[in-house]
Coordinates of C-alpha atoms and ligand atoms in Angstrom, one line a residue:
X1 CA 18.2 -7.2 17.9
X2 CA 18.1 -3.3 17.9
X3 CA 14.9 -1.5 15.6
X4 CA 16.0 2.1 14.3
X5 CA 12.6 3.7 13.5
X6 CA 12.5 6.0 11.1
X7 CA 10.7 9.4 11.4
X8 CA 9.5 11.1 9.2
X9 CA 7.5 8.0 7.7
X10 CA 3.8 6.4 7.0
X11 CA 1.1 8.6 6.7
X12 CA 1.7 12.2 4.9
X13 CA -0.8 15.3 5.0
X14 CA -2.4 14.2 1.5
X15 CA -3.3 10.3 2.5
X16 CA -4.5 11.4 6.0
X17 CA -6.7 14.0 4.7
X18 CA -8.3 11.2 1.9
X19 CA -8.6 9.2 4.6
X20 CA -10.5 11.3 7.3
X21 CA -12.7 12.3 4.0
X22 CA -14.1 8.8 3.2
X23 CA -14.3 8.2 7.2
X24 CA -16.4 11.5 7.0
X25 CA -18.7 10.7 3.7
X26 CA -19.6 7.3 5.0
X27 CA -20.5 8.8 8.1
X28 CA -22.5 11.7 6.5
X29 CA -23.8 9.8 4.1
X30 CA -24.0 6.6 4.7
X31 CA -23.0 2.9 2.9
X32 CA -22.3 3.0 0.4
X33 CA -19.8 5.4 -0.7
X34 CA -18.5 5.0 -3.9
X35 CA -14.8 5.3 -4.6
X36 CA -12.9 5.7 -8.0
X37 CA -9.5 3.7 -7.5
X38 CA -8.1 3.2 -4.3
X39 CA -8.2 5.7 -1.9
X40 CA -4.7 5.1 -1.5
X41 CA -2.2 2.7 -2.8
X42 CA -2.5 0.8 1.1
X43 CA -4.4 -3.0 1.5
X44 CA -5.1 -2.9 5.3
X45 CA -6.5 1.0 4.4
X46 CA -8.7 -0.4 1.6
X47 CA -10.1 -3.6 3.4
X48 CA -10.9 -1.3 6.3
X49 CA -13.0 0.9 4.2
X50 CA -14.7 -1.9 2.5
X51 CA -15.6 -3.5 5.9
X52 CA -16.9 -0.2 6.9
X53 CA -19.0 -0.2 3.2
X54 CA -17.0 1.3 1.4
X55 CA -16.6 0.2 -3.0
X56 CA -13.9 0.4 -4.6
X57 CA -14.5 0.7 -8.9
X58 CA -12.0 1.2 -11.5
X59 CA -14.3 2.9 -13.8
X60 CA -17.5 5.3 -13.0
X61 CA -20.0 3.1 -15.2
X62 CA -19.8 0.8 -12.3
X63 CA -21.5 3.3 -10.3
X64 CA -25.8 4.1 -9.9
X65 CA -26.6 7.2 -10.8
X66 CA -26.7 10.0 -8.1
X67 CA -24.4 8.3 -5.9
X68 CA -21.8 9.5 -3.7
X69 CA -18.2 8.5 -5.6
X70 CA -14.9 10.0 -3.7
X71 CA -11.8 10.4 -6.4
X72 CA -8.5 9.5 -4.3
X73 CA -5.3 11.4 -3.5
X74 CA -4.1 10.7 -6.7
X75 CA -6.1 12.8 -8.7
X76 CA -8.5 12.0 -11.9
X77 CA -8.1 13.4 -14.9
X78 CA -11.0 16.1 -16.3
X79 CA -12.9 13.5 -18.6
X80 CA -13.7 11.7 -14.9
X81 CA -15.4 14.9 -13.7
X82 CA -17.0 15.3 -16.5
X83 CA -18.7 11.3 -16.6
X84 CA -19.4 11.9 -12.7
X85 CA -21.4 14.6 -13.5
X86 CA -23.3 13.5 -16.2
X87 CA -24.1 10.4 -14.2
X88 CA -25.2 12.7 -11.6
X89 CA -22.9 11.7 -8.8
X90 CA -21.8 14.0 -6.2
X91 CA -18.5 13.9 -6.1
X92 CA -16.3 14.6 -3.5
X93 CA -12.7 15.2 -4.3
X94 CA -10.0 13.8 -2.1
X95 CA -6.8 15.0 -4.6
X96 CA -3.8 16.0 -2.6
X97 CA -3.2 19.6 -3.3
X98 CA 0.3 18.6 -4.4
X99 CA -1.3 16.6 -6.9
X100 CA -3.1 19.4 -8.3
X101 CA -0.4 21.5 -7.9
X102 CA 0.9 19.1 -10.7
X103 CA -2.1 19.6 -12.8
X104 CA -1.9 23.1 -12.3
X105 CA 1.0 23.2 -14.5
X106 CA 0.5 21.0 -17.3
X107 CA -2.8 23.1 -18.1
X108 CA -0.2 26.3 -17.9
X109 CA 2.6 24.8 -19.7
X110 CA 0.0 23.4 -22.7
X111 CA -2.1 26.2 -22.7
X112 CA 1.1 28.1 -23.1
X113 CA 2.0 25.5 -26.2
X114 CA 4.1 23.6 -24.9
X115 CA 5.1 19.4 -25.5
X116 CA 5.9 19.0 -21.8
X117 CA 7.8 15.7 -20.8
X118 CA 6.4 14.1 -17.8
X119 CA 8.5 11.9 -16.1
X120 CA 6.6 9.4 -14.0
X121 CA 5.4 5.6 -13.9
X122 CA 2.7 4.5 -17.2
X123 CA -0.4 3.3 -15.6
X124 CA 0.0 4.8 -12.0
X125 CA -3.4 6.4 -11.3
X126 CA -1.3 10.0 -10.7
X127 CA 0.0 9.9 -14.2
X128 CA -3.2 8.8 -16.1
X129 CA -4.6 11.7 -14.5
X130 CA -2.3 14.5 -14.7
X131 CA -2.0 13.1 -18.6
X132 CA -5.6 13.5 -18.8
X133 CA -5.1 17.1 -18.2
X134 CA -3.4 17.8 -21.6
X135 CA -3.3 14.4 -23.4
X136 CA -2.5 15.8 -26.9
X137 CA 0.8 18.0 -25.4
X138 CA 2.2 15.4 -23.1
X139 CA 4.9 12.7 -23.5
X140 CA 5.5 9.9 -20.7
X141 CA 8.9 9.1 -20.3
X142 CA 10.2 6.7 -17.2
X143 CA 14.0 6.6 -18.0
X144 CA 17.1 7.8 -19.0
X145 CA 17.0 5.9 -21.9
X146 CA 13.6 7.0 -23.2
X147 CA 14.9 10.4 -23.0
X148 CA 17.6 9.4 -25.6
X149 CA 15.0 8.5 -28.2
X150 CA 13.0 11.9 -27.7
X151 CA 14.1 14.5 -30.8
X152 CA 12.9 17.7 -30.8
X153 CA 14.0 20.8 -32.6
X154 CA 16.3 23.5 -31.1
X155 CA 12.8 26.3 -30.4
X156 CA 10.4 23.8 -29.8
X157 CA 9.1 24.8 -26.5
X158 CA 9.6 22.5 -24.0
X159 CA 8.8 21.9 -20.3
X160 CA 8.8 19.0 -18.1
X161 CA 7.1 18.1 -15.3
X162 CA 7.1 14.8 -12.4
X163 CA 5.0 12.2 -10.6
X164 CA 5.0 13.0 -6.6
X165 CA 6.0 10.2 -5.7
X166 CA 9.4 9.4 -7.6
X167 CA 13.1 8.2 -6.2
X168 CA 14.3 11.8 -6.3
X169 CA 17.8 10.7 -7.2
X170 CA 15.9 8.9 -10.6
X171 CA 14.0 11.8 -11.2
X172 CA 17.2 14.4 -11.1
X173 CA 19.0 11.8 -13.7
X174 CA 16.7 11.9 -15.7
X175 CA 16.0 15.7 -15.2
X176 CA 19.9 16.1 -15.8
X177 CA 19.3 13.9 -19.2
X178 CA 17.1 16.1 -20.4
X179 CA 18.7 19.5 -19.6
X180 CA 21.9 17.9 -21.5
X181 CA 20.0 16.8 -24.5
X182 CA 17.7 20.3 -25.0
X183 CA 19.3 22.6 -22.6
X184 CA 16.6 25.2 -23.4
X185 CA 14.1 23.0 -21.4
X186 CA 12.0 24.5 -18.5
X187 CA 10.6 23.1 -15.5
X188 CA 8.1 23.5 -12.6
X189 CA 8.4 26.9 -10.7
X190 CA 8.4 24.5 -7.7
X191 CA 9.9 20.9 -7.7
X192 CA 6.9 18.5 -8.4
X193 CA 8.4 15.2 -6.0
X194 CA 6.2 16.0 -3.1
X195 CA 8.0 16.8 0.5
X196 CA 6.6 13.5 2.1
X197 CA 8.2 11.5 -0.4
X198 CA 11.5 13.5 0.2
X199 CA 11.3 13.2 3.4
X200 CA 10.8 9.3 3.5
X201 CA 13.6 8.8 1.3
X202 CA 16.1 10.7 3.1
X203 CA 15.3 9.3 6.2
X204 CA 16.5 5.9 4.6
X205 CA 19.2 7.5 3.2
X206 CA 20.7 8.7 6.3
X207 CA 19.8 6.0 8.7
X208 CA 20.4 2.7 6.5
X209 CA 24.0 3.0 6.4
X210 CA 23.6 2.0 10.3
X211 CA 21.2 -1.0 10.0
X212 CA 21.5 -4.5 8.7
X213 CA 18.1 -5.0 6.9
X214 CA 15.4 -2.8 6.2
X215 CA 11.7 -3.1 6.5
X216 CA 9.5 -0.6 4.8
X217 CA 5.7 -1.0 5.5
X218 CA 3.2 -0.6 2.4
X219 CA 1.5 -2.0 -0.2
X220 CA 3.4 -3.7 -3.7
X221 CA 1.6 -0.9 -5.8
X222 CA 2.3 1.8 -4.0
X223 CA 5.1 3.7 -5.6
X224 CA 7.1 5.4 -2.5
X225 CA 7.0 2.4 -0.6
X226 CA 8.8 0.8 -3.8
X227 CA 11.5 3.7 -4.1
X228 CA 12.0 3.2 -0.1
X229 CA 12.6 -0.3 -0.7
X230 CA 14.6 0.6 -3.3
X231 CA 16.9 3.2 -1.8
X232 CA 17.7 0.6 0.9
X233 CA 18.9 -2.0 -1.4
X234 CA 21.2 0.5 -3.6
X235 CA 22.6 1.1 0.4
X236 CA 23.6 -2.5 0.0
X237 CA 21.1 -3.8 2.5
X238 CA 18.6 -6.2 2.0
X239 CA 15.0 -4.6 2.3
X240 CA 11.4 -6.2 1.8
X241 CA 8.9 -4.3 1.5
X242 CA 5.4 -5.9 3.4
X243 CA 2.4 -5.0 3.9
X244 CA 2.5 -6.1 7.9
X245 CA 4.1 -8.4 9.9
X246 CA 1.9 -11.5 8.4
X247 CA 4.1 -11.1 5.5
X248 CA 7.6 -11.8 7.5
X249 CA 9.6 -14.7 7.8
X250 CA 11.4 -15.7 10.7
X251 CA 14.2 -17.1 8.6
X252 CA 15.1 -13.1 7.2
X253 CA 16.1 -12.1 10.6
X254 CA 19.1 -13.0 13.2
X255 CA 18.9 -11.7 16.5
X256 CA 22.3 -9.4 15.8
X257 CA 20.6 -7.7 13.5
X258 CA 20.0 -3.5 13.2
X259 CA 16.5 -3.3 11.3
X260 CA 15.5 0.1 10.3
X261 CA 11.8 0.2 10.2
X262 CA 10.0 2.6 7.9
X263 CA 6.8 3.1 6.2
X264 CA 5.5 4.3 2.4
X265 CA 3.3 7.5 2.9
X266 CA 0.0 5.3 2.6
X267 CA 1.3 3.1 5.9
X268 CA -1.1 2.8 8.9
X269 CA 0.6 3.3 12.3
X270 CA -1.3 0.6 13.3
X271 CA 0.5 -1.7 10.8
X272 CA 3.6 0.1 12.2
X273 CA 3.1 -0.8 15.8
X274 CA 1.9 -4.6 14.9
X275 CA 5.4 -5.0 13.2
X276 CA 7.4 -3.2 16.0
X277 CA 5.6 -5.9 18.2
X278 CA 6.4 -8.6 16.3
X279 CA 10.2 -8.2 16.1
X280 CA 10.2 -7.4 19.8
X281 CA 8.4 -11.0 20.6
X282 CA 10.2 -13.1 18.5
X283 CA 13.8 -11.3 19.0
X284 CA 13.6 -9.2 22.0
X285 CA 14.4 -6.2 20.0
X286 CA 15.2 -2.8 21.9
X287 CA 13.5 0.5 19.7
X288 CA 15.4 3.6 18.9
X289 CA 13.5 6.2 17.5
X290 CA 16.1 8.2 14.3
X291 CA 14.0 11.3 13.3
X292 CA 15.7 13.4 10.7
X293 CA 13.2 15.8 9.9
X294 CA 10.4 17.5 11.5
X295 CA 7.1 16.8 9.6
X296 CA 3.9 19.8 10.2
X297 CA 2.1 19.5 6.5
X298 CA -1.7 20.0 6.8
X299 CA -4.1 19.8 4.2
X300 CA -7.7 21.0 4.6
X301 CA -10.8 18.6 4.2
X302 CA -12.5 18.5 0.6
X303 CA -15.0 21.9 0.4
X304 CA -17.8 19.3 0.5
X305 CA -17.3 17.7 3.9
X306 CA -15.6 21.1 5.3
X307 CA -19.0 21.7 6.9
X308 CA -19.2 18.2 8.0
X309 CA -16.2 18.1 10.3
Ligands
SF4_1 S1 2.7 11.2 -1.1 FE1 2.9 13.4 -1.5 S2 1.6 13.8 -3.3 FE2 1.0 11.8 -2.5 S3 -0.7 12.2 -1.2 FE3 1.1 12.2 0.1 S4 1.7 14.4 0.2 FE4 0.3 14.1 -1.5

């Protein structure tokens, strides 16, 4: 068996800065550290944090008064930061930048009255909260087809705007539908698909076509894991998509098989290396490392802990 290991993959600037934040807050300020939604869309991640006493909650309610609560990478919406502070928790804000940057420009684009289309995933925790920016001017649509049933009028002001974390080659079909169907559209100065997820996916793209089967590391809800396991499969090759090597079957491998190895921005290394061990026990596999693209993406700490560091 050979392993082609993909590079750029697993952890991007956003998820490791969230991550070394909620390693920081617990330290600074001890067990237990609230935080809303996962921190990011990754189990082993989230069972390490709870083990280390960190909470996970869904909703603020859940949360004493004048606790610490961290909001993840994938942003909250502004009726969150609102509750937190009139429970009196001090929050500490883990949003990746290129989240914001999102945010950024649905305030613009709807303060500038405009209906702006987002395209993105209904019920991913980026989209609730980049919705909750401008709920009354914006308009979720996840396909092609939904973009067929949209009617506007020629002068209606229009903008769109994307999830991060979308197959870019979805995202530009549907971008394409809607330039076709109101050509006067406008879009984000700055493409919205973040560069991590970009650079995951073309690292599959460019490295599948060489590999029998694919194995992309990450969780079931995380979305660019699932557009990585996806990509594979529209290669023609079968991919499954685990969350570590406890998850594999023996019976999905033969030993002449080429098995790219990748990983969903939200990956642990760790979870990397325990896989990378396990094909090599059970099948002797030799390692190649395929990088495609440089990655140097940093994100600075949350203002809060910056003094902490
Ligand atoms: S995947 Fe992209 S948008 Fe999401 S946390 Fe990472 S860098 Fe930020």
């Amino acid at each position: 068996m050979k392993i082609l290991l993909a590079a750029p993959r697993g952890f991007c600037a956003g998820v490791n800065m969230a991550v070394k934040s909620l390693d920081l807050a617990l330290k600074h300020f001890g067990a237990p550290v609230y935080v809303f939604h996962e921190i990011v869309h990754n189990q082993y991640v989230v069972r390490s944090f709870e083990s280390k006493g960190a909470i996970f909650v869904n909703h603020l309610e859940e949360i004493p008064a004048k606790s610490t609560v961290l909001f993840s990478a994938h942003g909250v919406s502004p009726a969150i930061r609102k509750l937190a502070q009139q429970r009196e928790l001090l929050a500490i804000d883990a949003t990746c930048p290129l989240v914001t940057k999102v945010h950024l420009e649905a305030i613009k684009f709807a303060k500038d009255h405009y209906t702006i289309i987002l395209i993105g995933h209904q019920g991913h925790d980026e989209v609730i909260g980049t919705m909750g920016e401008a709920p009354e001017a914006i308009v979720l649509v996840e396909s092609t087809q939904e973009v067929d049933r949209l009617e506007y009028q020629p002068g209606t002001k229009l903008a769109y705007l994307t999830q991060t974390t979308l197959s870019v080659d979805d995202a530009n079909r549907i971008i394409e539908r809607l330039k076709t169907k109101f050509p006067w559209i406008v879009g984000p100065p700055k493409e919205d698909i973040c560069y991590a997820t970009q650079n995951r996916q073309e690292a599959v793209r460019s490295i599948a076509p060489d590999a029998t089967k694919v194995i992309v590391l990450g969780s079931q809800n995380s979305s660019n894991s699932q557009r990585l396991r996806e990509l594979a499969q529209e290669q023609g090759r079968r991919a499954y998509l685990v969350d570590g090597p406890e998850d594999l079957s023996l019976e999905w491998f033969e030993p002449s098989d080429v098995v790219l190895v990748t990983a969903g921005a939200s990956a642990p290394e760790e979870v990397i290396a325990k896989t990378l061990d396990w094909l090599q026990s059970h099948f002797q596999a030799d390692l190649e490392l395929r990088e495609v693209r440089k990655e140097e993406v940093h994100f600075p700490l949350p203002r809060t802990l910056r003094m902490l560091d």
